[in-house]
Amino acid sequence: MLELPAAIRIYFLILSTVLGASIGSFVNCAADRYVANQSVWKGRSHCPSCGHTLSILDLFPILSYIFLRGKCRYCGEHIPIRCLITELLGGVVFLMYAYVYGFSLITLEMMILMAILLAVALIDYDTMEIPDGLLQFGVIVFLLFLPAHGDYAARLEDGALGALIYGGGMLILSLIMDLVLKKESLGGGDIKMLIMLGLFTGVFKGLLNILLACVIGLLMALGRSKKDEEGFPFGPALAFAAMATLLVGSQIIDWYLEIIF
Ligand SMILES: [Zn+2]
């Protein structure tokens, strides 16, 4: 981590927040297009209800939503609150990672991973599917940034073990549940996602990640209406849990160990 003078550090944190909100905005739009089977990269941003191309004034994350009072400037249709939530989440998460990891390659690695997790959460929530491409991209990011970590051999070993334990564990659990319930219980996407996340969390933080994901998943399931009986996506819970675990997982584990010993 590079030590920055105070003023530049504050500038870096502000820039990270704006970047996070913009990435949140982009990921939300890209996820919508992916779900609607449209090209993610082609075409300019437009209002989903009237189709009007958006101007630069409509595209400021968070601020545009507030100044337009959540409505399209051209047709008056409500902009989904989800846009504002992903922008806020992106801004806050990037700010916190920039604060904890400072001006470093690890911050960059985490920011890319956070964008992937945000996309996974949104797409899984809408479609109950996690695109393989996003998870493969996560694995590539893990490998590419290995040299940025001090003891990268240890990180690789811990990551591989985490992927094996949590991905493999989930696979065995799902096979047992399939046998008992006589239907497919856990999605293949969840298992692959745990393999990818296991790389980043390693063994100890991986356990915390699963516990947190279960708590978040339970809360989300309680908040969801009764009519969604066909199942519940676990990807968003895993994604949000990983955002917290990779940020403050070590501190939570230390604090917990201090309490019991
Ligand atoms: Zn419109």
Short mmCIF file of C-alpha atoms and ligand atoms in Angstrom, two decimals:
data_model
loop_
_atom_site.label_atom_id
_atom_site.label_comp_id
_atom_site.label_asym_id
_atom_site.label_seq_id
_atom_site.Cartn_x
_atom_site.Cartn_y
_atom_site.Cartn_z
CA MET A 1 0.00 0.00 0.00
CA LEU A 2 1.32 3.42 -1.00
CA GLU A 3 1.18 6.13 1.69
CA LEU A 4 -0.50 9.22 0.27
CA PRO A 5 -0.57 12.76 1.66
CA ALA A 6 -3.89 13.50 3.42
CA ALA A 7 -5.38 15.73 0.71
CA ILE A 8 -4.58 13.27 -2.08
CA ARG A 9 -5.91 10.42 0.05
CA ILE A 10 -9.25 12.21 0.43
CA TYR A 11 -9.29 12.92 -3.31
CA PHE A 12 -8.61 9.20 -3.93
CA LEU A 13 -11.51 8.21 -1.65
CA ILE A 14 -13.92 10.63 -3.38
CA LEU A 15 -12.80 9.40 -6.79
CA SER A 16 -13.31 5.78 -5.69
CA THR A 17 -16.85 6.59 -4.52
CA VAL A 18 -17.76 8.24 -7.82
CA LEU A 19 -16.18 5.36 -9.74
CA GLY A 20 -18.15 2.84 -7.65
CA ALA A 21 -21.45 4.65 -8.23
CA SER A 22 -20.74 4.81 -11.98
CA ILE A 23 -19.79 1.13 -12.10
CA GLY A 24 -22.96 0.35 -10.12
CA SER A 25 -24.99 2.27 -12.69
CA PHE A 26 -23.27 0.49 -15.58
CA VAL A 27 -23.62 -2.97 -14.01
CA ASN A 28 -27.33 -2.40 -13.35
CA CYS A 29 -27.90 -1.35 -16.96
CA ALA A 30 -25.74 -4.20 -18.33
CA ALA A 31 -27.56 -6.75 -16.14
CA ASP A 32 -30.95 -5.47 -17.38
CA ARG A 33 -29.78 -5.78 -20.98
CA TYR A 34 -28.36 -9.26 -20.34
CA VAL A 35 -31.63 -10.42 -18.80
CA ALA A 36 -33.58 -8.91 -21.75
CA ASN A 37 -31.24 -10.70 -24.19
CA GLN A 38 -29.88 -7.44 -25.59
CA SER A 39 -26.27 -6.64 -26.37
CA VAL A 40 -24.52 -5.39 -23.23
CA TRP A 41 -21.91 -3.26 -25.02
CA LYS A 42 -23.76 -1.95 -28.07
CA GLY A 43 -26.18 0.96 -28.19
CA ARG A 44 -26.36 4.13 -26.10
CA SER A 45 -28.20 4.31 -22.80
CA HIS A 46 -31.89 4.85 -23.26
CA CYS A 47 -35.03 5.03 -21.15
CA PRO A 48 -36.47 1.49 -20.97
CA SER A 49 -40.03 2.78 -21.21
CA CYS A 50 -39.96 5.52 -23.90
CA GLY A 51 -36.70 4.55 -25.60
CA HIS A 52 -35.38 8.14 -25.59
CA THR A 53 -31.57 8.29 -25.65
CA LEU A 54 -30.32 9.64 -22.34
CA SER A 55 -28.22 12.78 -22.22
CA ILE A 56 -25.17 13.31 -20.04
CA LEU A 57 -27.41 15.07 -17.47
CA ASP A 58 -29.47 11.88 -17.05
CA LEU A 59 -26.43 9.70 -16.52
CA PHE A 60 -24.83 11.08 -13.37
CA PRO A 61 -25.09 8.26 -10.86
CA ILE A 62 -27.20 9.00 -7.75
CA LEU A 63 -27.44 12.77 -8.49
CA SER A 64 -29.50 12.33 -11.68
CA TYR A 65 -31.95 10.11 -9.83
CA ILE A 66 -32.33 12.68 -7.07
CA PHE A 67 -32.68 15.72 -9.35
CA LEU A 68 -35.10 13.94 -11.68
CA ARG A 69 -37.02 12.77 -8.59
CA GLY A 70 -36.81 9.19 -9.84
CA LYS A 71 -38.64 9.92 -13.11
CA CYS A 72 -37.65 9.89 -16.77
CA ARG A 73 -37.15 13.48 -18.04
CA TYR A 74 -38.87 12.66 -21.33
CA CYS A 75 -41.85 10.45 -20.51
CA GLY A 76 -42.23 10.84 -16.74
CA GLU A 77 -42.10 7.09 -16.13
CA HIS A 78 -40.63 6.03 -12.78
CA ILE A 79 -36.99 4.93 -12.89
CA PRO A 80 -36.71 1.66 -10.95
CA ILE A 81 -35.47 2.29 -7.37
CA ARG A 82 -33.04 -0.55 -8.03
CA CYS A 83 -30.96 1.87 -10.15
CA LEU A 84 -30.46 4.16 -7.18
CA ILE A 85 -29.78 1.25 -4.80
CA THR A 86 -27.07 -0.29 -7.04
CA GLU A 87 -25.44 3.11 -7.54
CA LEU A 88 -25.41 3.79 -3.80
CA LEU A 89 -24.16 0.28 -3.05
CA GLY A 90 -21.41 0.58 -5.67
CA GLY A 91 -20.29 3.94 -4.28
CA VAL A 92 -20.28 2.79 -0.65
CA VAL A 93 -18.54 -0.53 -1.35
CA PHE A 94 -15.80 1.06 -3.49
CA LEU A 95 -15.28 3.78 -0.86
CA MET A 96 -14.86 1.20 1.91
CA TYR A 97 -12.43 -0.96 -0.07
CA ALA A 98 -10.41 2.13 -1.04
CA TYR A 99 -10.36 3.12 2.65
CA VAL A 100 -9.29 -0.31 3.95
CA TYR A 101 -6.84 -1.34 1.20
CA GLY A 102 -5.61 2.15 0.25
CA PHE A 103 -4.05 3.09 -3.07
CA SER A 104 -3.01 -0.42 -4.10
CA LEU A 105 -3.40 -3.16 -6.68
CA ILE A 106 -5.42 -5.12 -4.14
CA THR A 107 -8.00 -2.32 -4.07
CA LEU A 108 -8.21 -2.53 -7.86
CA GLU A 109 -8.59 -6.32 -7.69
CA MET A 110 -11.38 -6.00 -5.11
CA MET A 111 -13.17 -3.31 -7.15
CA ILE A 112 -13.25 -5.56 -10.22
CA LEU A 113 -14.49 -8.45 -8.07
CA MET A 114 -17.20 -6.24 -6.52
CA ALA A 115 -18.47 -5.30 -10.00
CA ILE A 116 -18.63 -9.02 -10.87
CA LEU A 117 -20.49 -9.81 -7.64
CA LEU A 118 -22.96 -6.99 -8.21
CA ALA A 119 -23.71 -8.33 -11.70
CA VAL A 120 -24.08 -11.89 -10.33
CA ALA A 121 -26.49 -10.67 -7.63
CA LEU A 122 -28.71 -8.73 -10.06
CA ILE A 123 -28.82 -11.41 -12.77
CA ASP A 124 -29.36 -14.30 -10.34
CA TYR A 125 -32.14 -12.35 -8.61
CA ASP A 126 -33.94 -11.84 -11.93
CA THR A 127 -33.32 -15.16 -13.65
CA MET A 128 -32.20 -17.66 -10.96
CA GLU A 129 -29.14 -18.27 -13.13
CA ILE A 130 -25.53 -17.20 -12.72
CA PRO A 131 -23.68 -16.68 -16.02
CA ASP A 132 -20.57 -18.91 -16.16
CA GLY A 133 -18.66 -16.13 -17.91
CA LEU A 134 -18.85 -13.87 -14.85
CA LEU A 135 -17.53 -16.61 -12.55
CA GLN A 136 -14.72 -17.47 -14.98
CA PHE A 137 -13.81 -13.79 -15.12
CA GLY A 138 -13.55 -13.89 -11.30
CA VAL A 139 -11.12 -16.81 -11.45
CA ILE A 140 -8.98 -14.94 -14.01
CA VAL A 141 -8.93 -11.85 -11.77
CA PHE A 142 -7.79 -14.00 -8.83
CA LEU A 143 -4.91 -15.48 -10.86
CA LEU A 144 -3.91 -12.19 -12.51
CA PHE A 145 -3.62 -10.36 -9.22
CA LEU A 146 -1.80 -13.14 -7.33
CA PRO A 147 1.60 -11.40 -7.70
CA ALA A 148 0.14 -8.28 -6.05
CA HIS A 149 -0.13 -10.21 -2.79
CA GLY A 150 2.96 -10.56 -0.65
CA ASP A 151 3.00 -14.30 -0.12
CA TYR A 152 1.26 -15.36 -3.30
CA ALA A 153 2.14 -19.05 -3.03
CA ALA A 154 0.34 -19.17 0.34
CA ARG A 155 -2.61 -17.23 -1.11
CA LEU A 156 -2.86 -19.66 -4.02
CA GLU A 157 -2.75 -22.67 -1.66
CA ASP A 158 -5.32 -21.21 0.74
CA GLY A 159 -7.55 -20.17 -2.18
CA ALA A 160 -7.39 -23.56 -3.87
CA LEU A 161 -8.22 -25.25 -0.57
CA GLY A 162 -11.13 -22.82 0.01
CA ALA A 163 -12.50 -23.50 -3.47
CA LEU A 164 -12.19 -27.25 -2.95
CA ILE A 165 -13.76 -27.29 0.54
CA TYR A 166 -16.71 -24.95 -0.13
CA GLY A 167 -17.37 -25.84 -3.76
CA GLY A 168 -16.90 -29.56 -3.07
CA GLY A 169 -18.83 -29.38 0.21
CA MET A 170 -21.76 -27.71 -1.49
CA LEU A 171 -21.68 -30.28 -4.31
CA ILE A 172 -21.84 -33.20 -1.85
CA LEU A 173 -24.56 -31.45 0.17
CA SER A 174 -26.63 -30.83 -2.96
CA LEU A 175 -26.24 -34.43 -4.13
CA ILE A 176 -27.45 -35.67 -0.74
CA MET A 177 -30.38 -33.22 -0.75
CA ASP A 178 -31.29 -34.21 -4.30
CA LEU A 179 -31.46 -37.83 -3.16
CA VAL A 180 -33.51 -37.02 -0.06
CA LEU A 181 -35.87 -34.50 -1.66
CA LYS A 182 -35.91 -36.34 -5.00
CA LYS A 183 -35.57 -33.05 -6.92
CA GLU A 184 -32.84 -30.59 -7.76
CA SER A 185 -32.27 -28.46 -4.65
CA LEU A 186 -29.18 -26.29 -4.92
CA GLY A 187 -28.35 -24.78 -8.27
CA GLY A 188 -25.17 -25.66 -10.13
CA GLY A 189 -24.51 -21.92 -10.34
CA ASP A 190 -24.29 -21.65 -6.54
CA ILE A 191 -21.69 -24.42 -6.44
CA LYS A 192 -19.58 -22.78 -9.14
CA MET A 193 -19.93 -19.44 -7.38
CA LEU A 194 -18.66 -20.99 -4.14
CA ILE A 195 -15.63 -22.34 -6.00
CA MET A 196 -14.85 -18.85 -7.32
CA LEU A 197 -15.45 -17.19 -3.94
CA GLY A 198 -13.45 -19.88 -2.12
CA LEU A 199 -10.40 -18.74 -4.07
CA PHE A 200 -10.72 -15.22 -2.71
CA THR A 201 -11.81 -16.05 0.83
CA GLY A 202 -9.57 -19.03 1.47
CA VAL A 203 -10.46 -21.54 4.18
CA PHE A 204 -11.19 -19.44 7.30
CA LYS A 205 -12.96 -16.48 5.75
CA GLY A 206 -14.88 -18.93 3.53
CA LEU A 207 -16.66 -20.30 6.57
CA LEU A 208 -17.60 -16.81 7.70
CA ASN A 209 -18.78 -16.08 4.16
CA ILE A 210 -21.18 -19.04 4.19
CA LEU A 211 -22.54 -18.18 7.64
CA LEU A 212 -23.14 -14.56 6.61
CA ALA A 213 -24.72 -15.65 3.33
CA CYS A 214 -27.17 -17.90 5.22
CA VAL A 215 -28.19 -15.00 7.48
CA ILE A 216 -28.58 -12.59 4.54
CA GLY A 217 -30.40 -15.24 2.48
CA LEU A 218 -32.82 -15.89 5.33
CA LEU A 219 -33.54 -12.16 5.71
CA MET A 220 -34.05 -11.81 1.95
CA ALA A 221 -36.34 -14.83 1.87
CA LEU A 222 -38.43 -13.34 4.71
CA GLY A 223 -38.69 -10.04 2.83
CA ARG A 224 -39.82 -11.72 -0.36
CA SER A 225 -43.51 -12.16 -1.06
CA LYS A 226 -45.24 -15.51 -0.71
CA LYS A 227 -46.09 -15.87 -4.40
CA ASP A 228 -42.46 -16.51 -5.40
CA GLU A 229 -42.81 -20.15 -4.51
CA GLU A 230 -40.75 -21.61 -7.32
CA GLY A 231 -37.50 -21.06 -5.48
CA PHE A 232 -35.15 -18.49 -4.16
CA PRO A 233 -31.82 -17.37 -5.60
CA PHE A 234 -28.90 -17.81 -3.21
CA GLY A 235 -26.44 -15.89 -5.43
CA PRO A 236 -27.32 -12.39 -4.18
CA ALA A 237 -26.88 -13.47 -0.53
CA LEU A 238 -23.52 -15.05 -1.35
CA ALA A 239 -22.45 -11.94 -3.25
CA PHE A 240 -23.38 -9.51 -0.46
CA ALA A 241 -21.79 -11.78 2.16
CA ALA A 242 -18.56 -11.86 0.14
CA MET A 243 -18.53 -8.06 -0.16
CA ALA A 244 -18.52 -7.86 3.66
CA THR A 245 -16.25 -10.86 4.27
CA LEU A 246 -13.44 -9.70 1.99
CA LEU A 247 -13.62 -6.23 3.51
CA VAL A 248 -13.71 -6.95 7.26
CA GLY A 249 -13.67 -10.75 7.52
CA SER A 250 -10.29 -10.88 9.29
CA GLN A 251 -11.44 -8.34 11.87
CA ILE A 252 -14.68 -10.24 12.52
CA ILE A 253 -12.79 -13.52 12.97
CA ASP A 254 -10.21 -11.92 15.31
CA TRP A 255 -12.98 -10.31 17.34
CA TYR A 256 -14.87 -13.60 17.58
CA LEU A 257 -11.75 -15.54 18.65
CA GLU A 258 -11.05 -12.90 21.32
CA ILE A 259 -14.52 -13.42 22.78
CA ILE A 260 -14.29 -17.19 23.06
CA PHE A 261 -10.67 -17.46 24.21
ZN ZN B 1 -38.72 7.69 -20.68
#
